[in-house]
């Protein structure tokens, strides 16, 4: 038994291994129940939630019998807690109770990592993190002009905690992990170091605890709990995947990039379904079938590409535009989610166009989408992969086939959406070969989704929405069960006067070269932003970085096998491999790419030199200069464009490969 | 007995007159108690408060015995409520309880007016209003660039509810009023029309109820409750008070303005104490004595002015700059508030300079400030009035002489500060002659402060921080016991690129002409902003408006006598005199200046015409055109510069005076 319940005078303690996690006493209760009414305000995927708490009742009276505690207030039993299978099973004894608050034991200096894919802070200690899948925000920093403009004009500026992929799971540096088994809105309020707190907008069925003596073992346990990804297909990481959405012209542009020397393994044309132009930029036509007008003879062209070892990828999401043919098909079959107050499809405003929601709680609708849409229109057509976009927008006032309340279905949707995609791939026997990538997520998404992408960074170097957030996204999501992560090379969102610089594109190429998947994106406004093939220096630099990426294949293949065995992510916090060096615990702008590489991407503009922390316990060699460093210290190296700060263990089995990166 | 308590099945009702105000039932309790811990974050008078609510207990069990209700939860008695003298006297039965929540009965369409001096909304229905005296904010509208810049750079942007003068008192259009007798933080949460709610960060001793059949009678009751101002001295409203802070040069500039024809009754030189230049602008030297270097021979000059019927006014606030002589005097006498954790004065950062806080809870310190500072340095020196600035900054972590907790002293401070000023004036026998004006306030301030000023508007026409907010400030504060209100003619705060236009100055002259006090201000950055004497057209317009202002003296004198008798404010909501016309209830951009004038100042830029609502029940004549209108409708009139939209009752005893305004 890893988790233990120990009665105490006027209360009880709960331990994960030997770590005291919950201390409940009559005069300092850890558990509270109550009742609240949520206020939900949503605008195009940006949610503004607030709770009207009518009651919050301290459960001061605890009666322990074996592994069950009955918790009461004023002599009235309100909650039972039963320890079973290393989890706290909770049951509310009054159906009016719809809120739970839990205070954990905390320590000054304790780190609390995870929370799903967190773009601003991997260590959540000292801050508050709502867990609600949504648009990630543009700017995400109330002190920037871009955030202000987006808030003012689109309510979309967001904040540090907004994420496409929240997950109510954390790992403590006290060497335990906790997961709240709920899809309700919840919140990790870790502002108070003495009492990190969790709030849940239901009484959740279970709170799970994990204990281990090493951080890496906690990650393995969580990966086992939430699902292990299949091996990443080698085609996907053996070269770059070019993101172009230029219609048939995309093929010509690809050829020129290949001719320049780039190693290319895939062509990703999200506009394979056709375009729709809105004030946000060029959007896609959300009717999931090849658009012959924009991509003539696409099926044949895909076959030709495949013969050259180049895969073709597309785009899909779980919504259907009302002006598309699939919407009509789904509506007639009754596959769309309905309004609460009328027997008609619930339409969602996605910014100047409306869409129906395929109701995946209806097994027939999910089957239809997996087989008829993804299976027939995409896999059978020849697609090897796609962006499986969205999943965050499920309205809370929707009527679903299986009767699930929208407040509970909202967070569940990304995982359900991932399952539909995975099912489609499995139905064609393509698991581990076809590849889709998602930005939305929630607990368990990794069991279905083989690859995350970091969502829609702004095309800049800003702290909370720029290139650097990709690293935090990889580190945090990797801790809770997601081995594979990547980003839009070049960033995505260009609004107001914010456009890509050549420097940004090149720094992002460097970051992406050391990610499992190196996939470019033209962004939301391709015409007004610099592209990889729009500047000779940028293209040459990209070519060089694709060669670095391709050269890493043997090492990455080994990391993939490791991920399949242990659940350890490829890009990971330094503290997983170098736990005994506490200097690694706070590093959030670098990652270990496996055990043997430390990557410290340049994520600021104008940097000629860069600092990196190198873990103690190994000797490290700078890839470009060959300079050798003892670990356990911060070092500074030259970091010109083309030489991303990367260091390898001199005792690595792959040392020769790494040394060769400088002379490709 | 106006207020009655009526037992009911499983609860009770409380009526104010015949209006059901509180309905408490076991299944729908109105009263909740609990415990919370405040988080207080302050930066230069801008407060960021948050509550950690540990418990919120519904008091479902009510036992009524006579006029006392005992309220319990889980069989445990937690609160008693006793109706006595038309107030609900509350007593917490557990000392750990430090929060109270109360839900009132509400109705759709009900208006809830008051809240102290509210600059954005007189009717608070549908919104949430924290009651905490603070800086008012610059911009006060999260959608404006100025607010963003101030938030980003100074944390000072504020929001619609920020005010120097909050007061937990409201009047309902259902014809009752409610006051929470507390100085703790409280909040009127009126978002839910069915259940307007009050939150208090203590269990307040009393909640007072008032009932009347007419709104005006409610206002009289509140004025009686909170204190009636002395008659405004006639010198103060018989001409303009020129605000100049140009050292000795101020006198020359005044003479030129008088020579241009302006009717001038006072010269206000806030820089009489000398200047300090900071990045915000020219500030004052906070050592409250005449500065001989900046104003040579001031005592003699004041005497000369007085002989000409012109008063001299200065400036004071309750802080002492550490580099001034009075600070040393106060510190040596032990008159300064101390730090919690050290026996040394608590210093407050006012923006590039630090000040001590005179501890008015120490009677000797209050006496010293009233006699030694205001008495000797100001009144005895010849000053007839002053701006009694600030009062909002008392830190919550301060140690006071009488042991009051800072969380309770903070809101009390403005009224205490007002009392010190009033005491000083009374000590020289000058009550009703010397005049001070405050922006800070809280319940009861009107008993001591003879005149409010509307605080620091930005020098613009913006909805939440511009000229128009003055009207709402007058209307709301007038409802809860403040008969006299005015503003800085021209506005005050000029930050970033926001500077005064000639149009703004002229529109503000028009507004001020129809206020009891017409006082100009050079603003925080005089050198970069247009001044009254900086443009011939602006000066000529000001001269004309001073003549209008002076011409109104007989009428204003009558309004002052009315205010002394009934507590009705001079500038008041139309619904006080015209209650039976419900069309008046929502008018917040106009005021009745007494019963006989309707003033609808132009508060937008570029307006050539203007609309005004005229109450039913009277016939109205437009001052400038002589056009006559039946009441009960919105009318539109020409509103060129120089012709502020003003209408008088044709049956007014002062009709001839009003008609003459057009031909002065």
JSON list of N, CA and C in Angstrom, two decimals, chain A residues 32 37 39 50 52-58 60 74 142-145 148 152 189 191-192, chain B residues 32 37 39 50 52-58 60 74 142-145 148 152 189 191-192:
[
{"chain": "A", "resi": 32, "resn": "UNK", "atom": "N", "xyz": [-13.44, 20.60, 2.78]},
{"chain": "A", "resi": 32, "resn": "UNK", "atom": "CA", "xyz": [-14.61, 21.47, 2.85]},
{"chain": "A", "resi": 32, "resn": "UNK", "atom": "C", "xyz": [-15.55, 21.05, 1.71]},
{"chain": "A", "resi": 37, "resn": "UNK", "atom": "N", "xyz": [-22.93, 28.18, -7.61]},
{"chain": "A", "resi": 37, "resn": "UNK", "atom": "CA", "xyz": [-23.59, 28.31, -8.91]},
{"chain": "A", "resi": 37, "resn": "UNK", "atom": "C", "xyz": [-22.61, 28.97, -9.86]},
{"chain": "A", "resi": 39, "resn": "UNK", "atom": "N", "xyz": [-21.06, 30.95, -12.97]},
{"chain": "A", "resi": 39, "resn": "UNK", "atom": "CA", "xyz": [-21.41, 31.95, -13.99]},
{"chain": "A", "resi": 39, "resn": "UNK", "atom": "C", "xyz": [-20.44, 31.72, -15.14]},
{"chain": "A", "resi": 50, "resn": "UNK", "atom": "N", "xyz": [-16.91, 32.27, -13.17]},
{"chain": "A", "resi": 50, "resn": "UNK", "atom": "CA", "xyz": [-16.93, 32.77, -11.82]},
{"chain": "A", "resi": 50, "resn": "UNK", "atom": "C", "xyz": [-17.90, 31.91, -11.04]},
{"chain": "A", "resi": 52, "resn": "UNK", "atom": "N", "xyz": [-20.51, 31.55, -7.79]},
{"chain": "A", "resi": 52, "resn": "UNK", "atom": "CA", "xyz": [-21.24, 32.12, -6.67]},
{"chain": "A", "resi": 52, "resn": "UNK", "atom": "C", "xyz": [-21.30, 31.02, -5.62]},
{"chain": "A", "resi": 53, "resn": "UNK", "atom": "N", "xyz": [-20.48, 31.17, -4.61]},
{"chain": "A", "resi": 53, "resn": "UNK", "atom": "CA", "xyz": [-20.44, 30.16, -3.55]},
{"chain": "A", "resi": 53, "resn": "UNK", "atom": "C", "xyz": [-21.51, 30.48, -2.52]},
{"chain": "A", "resi": 54, "resn": "UNK", "atom": "N", "xyz": [-22.49, 29.62, -2.42]},
{"chain": "A", "resi": 54, "resn": "UNK", "atom": "CA", "xyz": [-23.53, 29.84, -1.41]},
{"chain": "A", "resi": 54, "resn": "UNK", "atom": "C", "xyz": [-23.11, 29.31, -0.06]},
{"chain": "A", "resi": 55, "resn": "UNK", "atom": "N", "xyz": [-22.42, 28.17, -0.08]},
{"chain": "A", "resi": 55, "resn": "UNK", "atom": "CA", "xyz": [-21.98, 27.60, 1.19]},
{"chain": "A", "resi": 55, "resn": "UNK", "atom": "C", "xyz": [-20.61, 26.95, 1.05]},
{"chain": "A", "resi": 56, "resn": "UNK", "atom": "N", "xyz": [-19.84, 27.10, 2.07]},
{"chain": "A", "resi": 56, "resn": "UNK", "atom": "CA", "xyz": [-18.55, 26.40, 2.16]},
{"chain": "A", "resi": 56, "resn": "UNK", "atom": "C", "xyz": [-18.44, 25.93, 3.60]},
{"chain": "A", "resi": 57, "resn": "UNK", "atom": "N", "xyz": [-18.55, 24.62, 3.75]},
{"chain": "A", "resi": 57, "resn": "UNK", "atom": "CA", "xyz": [-18.70, 24.04, 5.08]},
{"chain": "A", "resi": 57, "resn": "UNK", "atom": "C", "xyz": [-17.43, 23.30, 5.48]},
{"chain": "A", "resi": 58, "resn": "UNK", "atom": "N", "xyz": [-16.86, 23.71, 6.58]},
{"chain": "A", "resi": 58, "resn": "UNK", "atom": "CA", "xyz": [-15.67, 23.02, 7.11]},
{"chain": "A", "resi": 58, "resn": "UNK", "atom": "C", "xyz": [-16.13, 21.71, 7.74]},
{"chain": "A", "resi": 60, "resn": "UNK", "atom": "N", "xyz": [-15.38, 19.64, 10.15]},
{"chain": "A", "resi": 60, "resn": "UNK", "atom": "CA", "xyz": [-14.50, 19.58, 11.33]},
{"chain": "A", "resi": 60, "resn": "UNK", "atom": "C", "xyz": [-14.52, 18.24, 12.04]},
{"chain": "A", "resi": 74, "resn": "UNK", "atom": "N", "xyz": [-21.46, 20.03, 12.28]},
{"chain": "A", "resi": 74, "resn": "UNK", "atom": "CA", "xyz": [-22.65, 20.21, 13.12]},
{"chain": "A", "resi": 74, "resn": "UNK", "atom": "C", "xyz": [-23.39, 18.91, 13.34]},
{"chain": "A", "resi": 142, "resn": "UNK", "atom": "N", "xyz": [-1.02, 40.79, -19.08]},
{"chain": "A", "resi": 142, "resn": "UNK", "atom": "CA", "xyz": [-1.81, 42.02, -19.03]},
{"chain": "A", "resi": 142, "resn": "UNK", "atom": "C", "xyz": [-0.95, 43.27, -19.12]},
{"chain": "A", "resi": 143, "resn": "UNK", "atom": "N", "xyz": [0.36, 43.11, -19.11]},
{"chain": "A", "resi": 143, "resn": "UNK", "atom": "CA", "xyz": [1.21, 44.29, -19.23]},
{"chain": "A", "resi": 143, "resn": "UNK", "atom": "C", "xyz": [1.64, 44.56, -20.67]},
{"chain": "A", "resi": 144, "resn": "UNK", "atom": "N", "xyz": [1.23, 43.73, -21.61]},
{"chain": "A", "resi": 144, "resn": "UNK", "atom": "CA", "xyz": [1.65, 43.99, -22.99]},
{"chain": "A", "resi": 144, "resn": "UNK", "atom": "C", "xyz": [0.53, 44.62, -23.80]},
{"chain": "A", "resi": 145, "resn": "UNK", "atom": "N", "xyz": [0.93, 45.46, -24.74]},
{"chain": "A", "resi": 145, "resn": "UNK", "atom": "CA", "xyz": [-0.03, 46.15, -25.60]},
{"chain": "A", "resi": 145, "resn": "UNK", "atom": "C", "xyz": [-0.85, 45.15, -26.41]},
{"chain": "A", "resi": 148, "resn": "UNK", "atom": "N", "xyz": [-3.58, 43.74, -24.35]},
{"chain": "A", "resi": 148, "resn": "UNK", "atom": "CA", "xyz": [-4.61, 44.77, -24.17]},
{"chain": "A", "resi": 148, "resn": "UNK", "atom": "C", "xyz": [-5.48, 44.90, -25.42]},
{"chain": "A", "resi": 152, "resn": "UNK", "atom": "N", "xyz": [-9.39, 44.04, -25.54]},
{"chain": "A", "resi": 152, "resn": "UNK", "atom": "CA", "xyz": [-10.32, 45.11, -25.87]},
{"chain": "A", "resi": 152, "resn": "UNK", "atom": "C", "xyz": [-11.19, 44.75, -27.08]},
{"chain": "A", "resi": 189, "resn": "UNK", "atom": "N", "xyz": [-4.98, 26.28, -6.49]},
{"chain": "A", "resi": 189, "resn": "UNK", "atom": "CA", "xyz": [-4.62, 27.57, -5.91]},
{"chain": "A", "resi": 189, "resn": "UNK", "atom": "C", "xyz": [-3.40, 27.37, -5.02]},
{"chain": "A", "resi": 191, "resn": "UNK", "atom": "N", "xyz": [-1.09, 29.60, -4.20]},
{"chain": "A", "resi": 191, "resn": "UNK", "atom": "CA", "xyz": [-0.49, 30.86, -3.77]},
{"chain": "A", "resi": 191, "resn": "UNK", "atom": "C", "xyz": [0.10, 30.76, -2.37]},
{"chain": "A", "resi": 192, "resn": "UNK", "atom": "N", "xyz": [-0.52, 29.93, -1.57]},
{"chain": "A", "resi": 192, "resn": "UNK", "atom": "CA", "xyz": [-0.09, 29.82, -0.18]},
{"chain": "A", "resi": 192, "resn": "UNK", "atom": "C", "xyz": [0.80, 28.58, -0.03]},
{"chain": "B", "resi": 32, "resn": "UNK", "atom": "N", "xyz": [-25.75, 34.62, 6.13]},
{"chain": "B", "resi": 32, "resn": "UNK", "atom": "CA", "xyz": [-24.64, 33.67, 6.16]},
{"chain": "B", "resi": 32, "resn": "UNK", "atom": "C", "xyz": [-23.53, 34.30, 7.01]},
{"chain": "B", "resi": 37, "resn": "UNK", "atom": "N", "xyz": [-9.79, 35.31, 5.37]},
{"chain": "B", "resi": 37, "resn": "UNK", "atom": "CA", "xyz": [-8.51, 35.98, 5.60]},
{"chain": "B", "resi": 37, "resn": "UNK", "atom": "C", "xyz": [-8.26, 36.92, 4.43]},
{"chain": "B", "resi": 39, "resn": "UNK", "atom": "N", "xyz": [-6.43, 39.26, 1.77]},
{"chain": "B", "resi": 39, "resn": "UNK", "atom": "CA", "xyz": [-5.14, 39.50, 1.13]},
{"chain": "B", "resi": 39, "resn": "UNK", "atom": "C", "xyz": [-5.15, 40.95, 0.66]},
{"chain": "B", "resi": 50, "resn": "UNK", "atom": "N", "xyz": [-8.39, 40.82, -1.81]},
{"chain": "B", "resi": 50, "resn": "UNK", "atom": "CA", "xyz": [-8.98, 39.54, -2.12]},
{"chain": "B", "resi": 50, "resn": "UNK", "atom": "C", "xyz": [-9.24, 38.83, -0.81]},
{"chain": "B", "resi": 52, "resn": "UNK", "atom": "N", "xyz": [-9.72, 35.21, 1.22]},
{"chain": "B", "resi": 52, "resn": "UNK", "atom": "CA", "xyz": [-9.69, 33.76, 1.28]},
{"chain": "B", "resi": 52, "resn": "UNK", "atom": "C", "xyz": [-10.80, 33.34, 2.24]},
{"chain": "B", "resi": 53, "resn": "UNK", "atom": "N", "xyz": [-11.88, 32.88, 1.67]},
{"chain": "B", "resi": 53, "resn": "UNK", "atom": "CA", "xyz": [-13.01, 32.48, 2.50]},
{"chain": "B", "resi": 53, "resn": "UNK", "atom": "C", "xyz": [-12.81, 31.04, 2.96]},
{"chain": "B", "resi": 54, "resn": "UNK", "atom": "N", "xyz": [-12.63, 30.86, 4.23]},
{"chain": "B", "resi": 54, "resn": "UNK", "atom": "CA", "xyz": [-12.48, 29.49, 4.75]},
{"chain": "B", "resi": 54, "resn": "UNK", "atom": "C", "xyz": [-13.83, 28.84, 4.99]},
{"chain": "B", "resi": 55, "resn": "UNK", "atom": "N", "xyz": [-14.77, 29.63, 5.46]},
{"chain": "B", "resi": 55, "resn": "UNK", "atom": "CA", "xyz": [-16.09, 29.08, 5.71]},
{"chain": "B", "resi": 55, "resn": "UNK", "atom": "C", "xyz": [-17.16, 30.09, 5.38]},
{"chain": "B", "resi": 56, "resn": "UNK", "atom": "N", "xyz": [-18.24, 29.56, 4.85]},
{"chain": "B", "resi": 56, "resn": "UNK", "atom": "CA", "xyz": [-19.45, 30.37, 4.62]},
{"chain": "B", "resi": 56, "resn": "UNK", "atom": "C", "xyz": [-20.62, 29.49, 5.00]},
{"chain": "B", "resi": 57, "resn": "UNK", "atom": "N", "xyz": [-21.24, 29.84, 6.08]},
{"chain": "B", "resi": 57, "resn": "UNK", "atom": "CA", "xyz": [-22.22, 28.96, 6.71]},
{"chain": "B", "resi": 57, "resn": "UNK", "atom": "C", "xyz": [-23.62, 29.54, 6.53]},
{"chain": "B", "resi": 58, "resn": "UNK", "atom": "N", "xyz": [-24.48, 28.77, 5.92]},
{"chain": "B", "resi": 58, "resn": "UNK", "atom": "CA", "xyz": [-25.88, 29.19, 5.77]},
{"chain": "B", "resi": 58, "resn": "UNK", "atom": "C", "xyz": [-26.58, 29.02, 7.11]},
{"chain": "B", "resi": 60, "resn": "UNK", "atom": "N", "xyz": [-29.48, 28.31, 8.43]},
{"chain": "B", "resi": 60, "resn": "UNK", "atom": "CA", "xyz": [-30.79, 27.82, 8.00]},
{"chain": "B", "resi": 60, "resn": "UNK", "atom": "C", "xyz": [-31.83, 27.79, 9.12]},
{"chain": "B", "resi": 74, "resn": "UNK", "atom": "N", "xyz": [-26.65, 23.62, 11.91]},
{"chain": "B", "resi": 74, "resn": "UNK", "atom": "CA", "xyz": [-26.34, 22.34, 12.53]},
{"chain": "B", "resi": 74, "resn": "UNK", "atom": "C", "xyz": [-26.60, 22.35, 14.02]},
{"chain": "B", "resi": 142, "resn": "UNK", "atom": "N", "xyz": [-11.14, 49.45, -18.49]},
{"chain": "B", "resi": 142, "resn": "UNK", "atom": "CA", "xyz": [-10.11, 48.54, -18.98]},
{"chain": "B", "resi": 142, "resn": "UNK", "atom": "C", "xyz": [-10.03, 48.50, -20.49]},
{"chain": "B", "resi": 143, "resn": "UNK", "atom": "N", "xyz": [-10.95, 49.15, -21.17]},
{"chain": "B", "resi": 143, "resn": "UNK", "atom": "CA", "xyz": [-10.88, 49.15, -22.63]},
{"chain": "B", "resi": 143, "resn": "UNK", "atom": "C", "xyz": [-10.15, 50.37, -23.18]},
{"chain": "B", "resi": 144, "resn": "UNK", "atom": "N", "xyz": [-9.68, 51.27, -22.33]},
{"chain": "B", "resi": 144, "resn": "UNK", "atom": "CA", "xyz": [-8.99, 52.45, -22.86]},
{"chain": "B", "resi": 144, "resn": "UNK", "atom": "C", "xyz": [-7.48, 52.31, -22.72]},
{"chain": "B", "resi": 145, "resn": "UNK", "atom": "N", "xyz": [-6.80, 52.92, -23.67]},
{"chain": "B", "resi": 145, "resn": "UNK", "atom": "CA", "xyz": [-5.33, 52.85, -23.67]},
{"chain": "B", "resi": 145, "resn": "UNK", "atom": "C", "xyz": [-4.76, 53.52, -22.42]},
{"chain": "B", "resi": 148, "resn": "UNK", "atom": "N", "xyz": [-4.90, 51.19, -19.54]},
{"chain": "B", "resi": 148, "resn": "UNK", "atom": "CA", "xyz": [-3.88, 50.16, -19.73]},
{"chain": "B", "resi": 148, "resn": "UNK", "atom": "C", "xyz": [-2.50, 50.68, -19.34]},
{"chain": "B", "resi": 152, "resn": "UNK", "atom": "N", "xyz": [-0.30, 49.30, -16.31]},
{"chain": "B", "resi": 152, "resn": "UNK", "atom": "CA", "xyz": [1.00, 48.70, -16.61]},
{"chain": "B", "resi": 152, "resn": "UNK", "atom": "C", "xyz": [2.13, 49.39, -15.85]},
{"chain": "B", "resi": 189, "resn": "UNK", "atom": "N", "xyz": [-22.91, 43.59, -3.94]},
{"chain": "B", "resi": 189, "resn": "UNK", "atom": "CA", "xyz": [-22.92, 42.78, -5.15]},
{"chain": "B", "resi": 189, "resn": "UNK", "atom": "C", "xyz": [-24.36, 42.74, -5.68]},
{"chain": "B", "resi": 191, "resn": "UNK", "atom": "N", "xyz": [-25.34, 42.27, -8.82]},
{"chain": "B", "resi": 191, "resn": "UNK", "atom": "CA", "xyz": [-25.42, 41.71, -10.16]},
{"chain": "B", "resi": 191, "resn": "UNK", "atom": "C", "xyz": [-26.70, 40.93, -10.38]},
{"chain": "B", "resi": 192, "resn": "UNK", "atom": "N", "xyz": [-27.19, 40.33, -9.30]},
{"chain": "B", "resi": 192, "resn": "UNK", "atom": "CA", "xyz": [-28.38, 39.50, -9.41]},
{"chain": "B", "resi": 192, "resn": "UNK", "atom": "C", "xyz": [-29.60, 40.30, -8.95]}
]
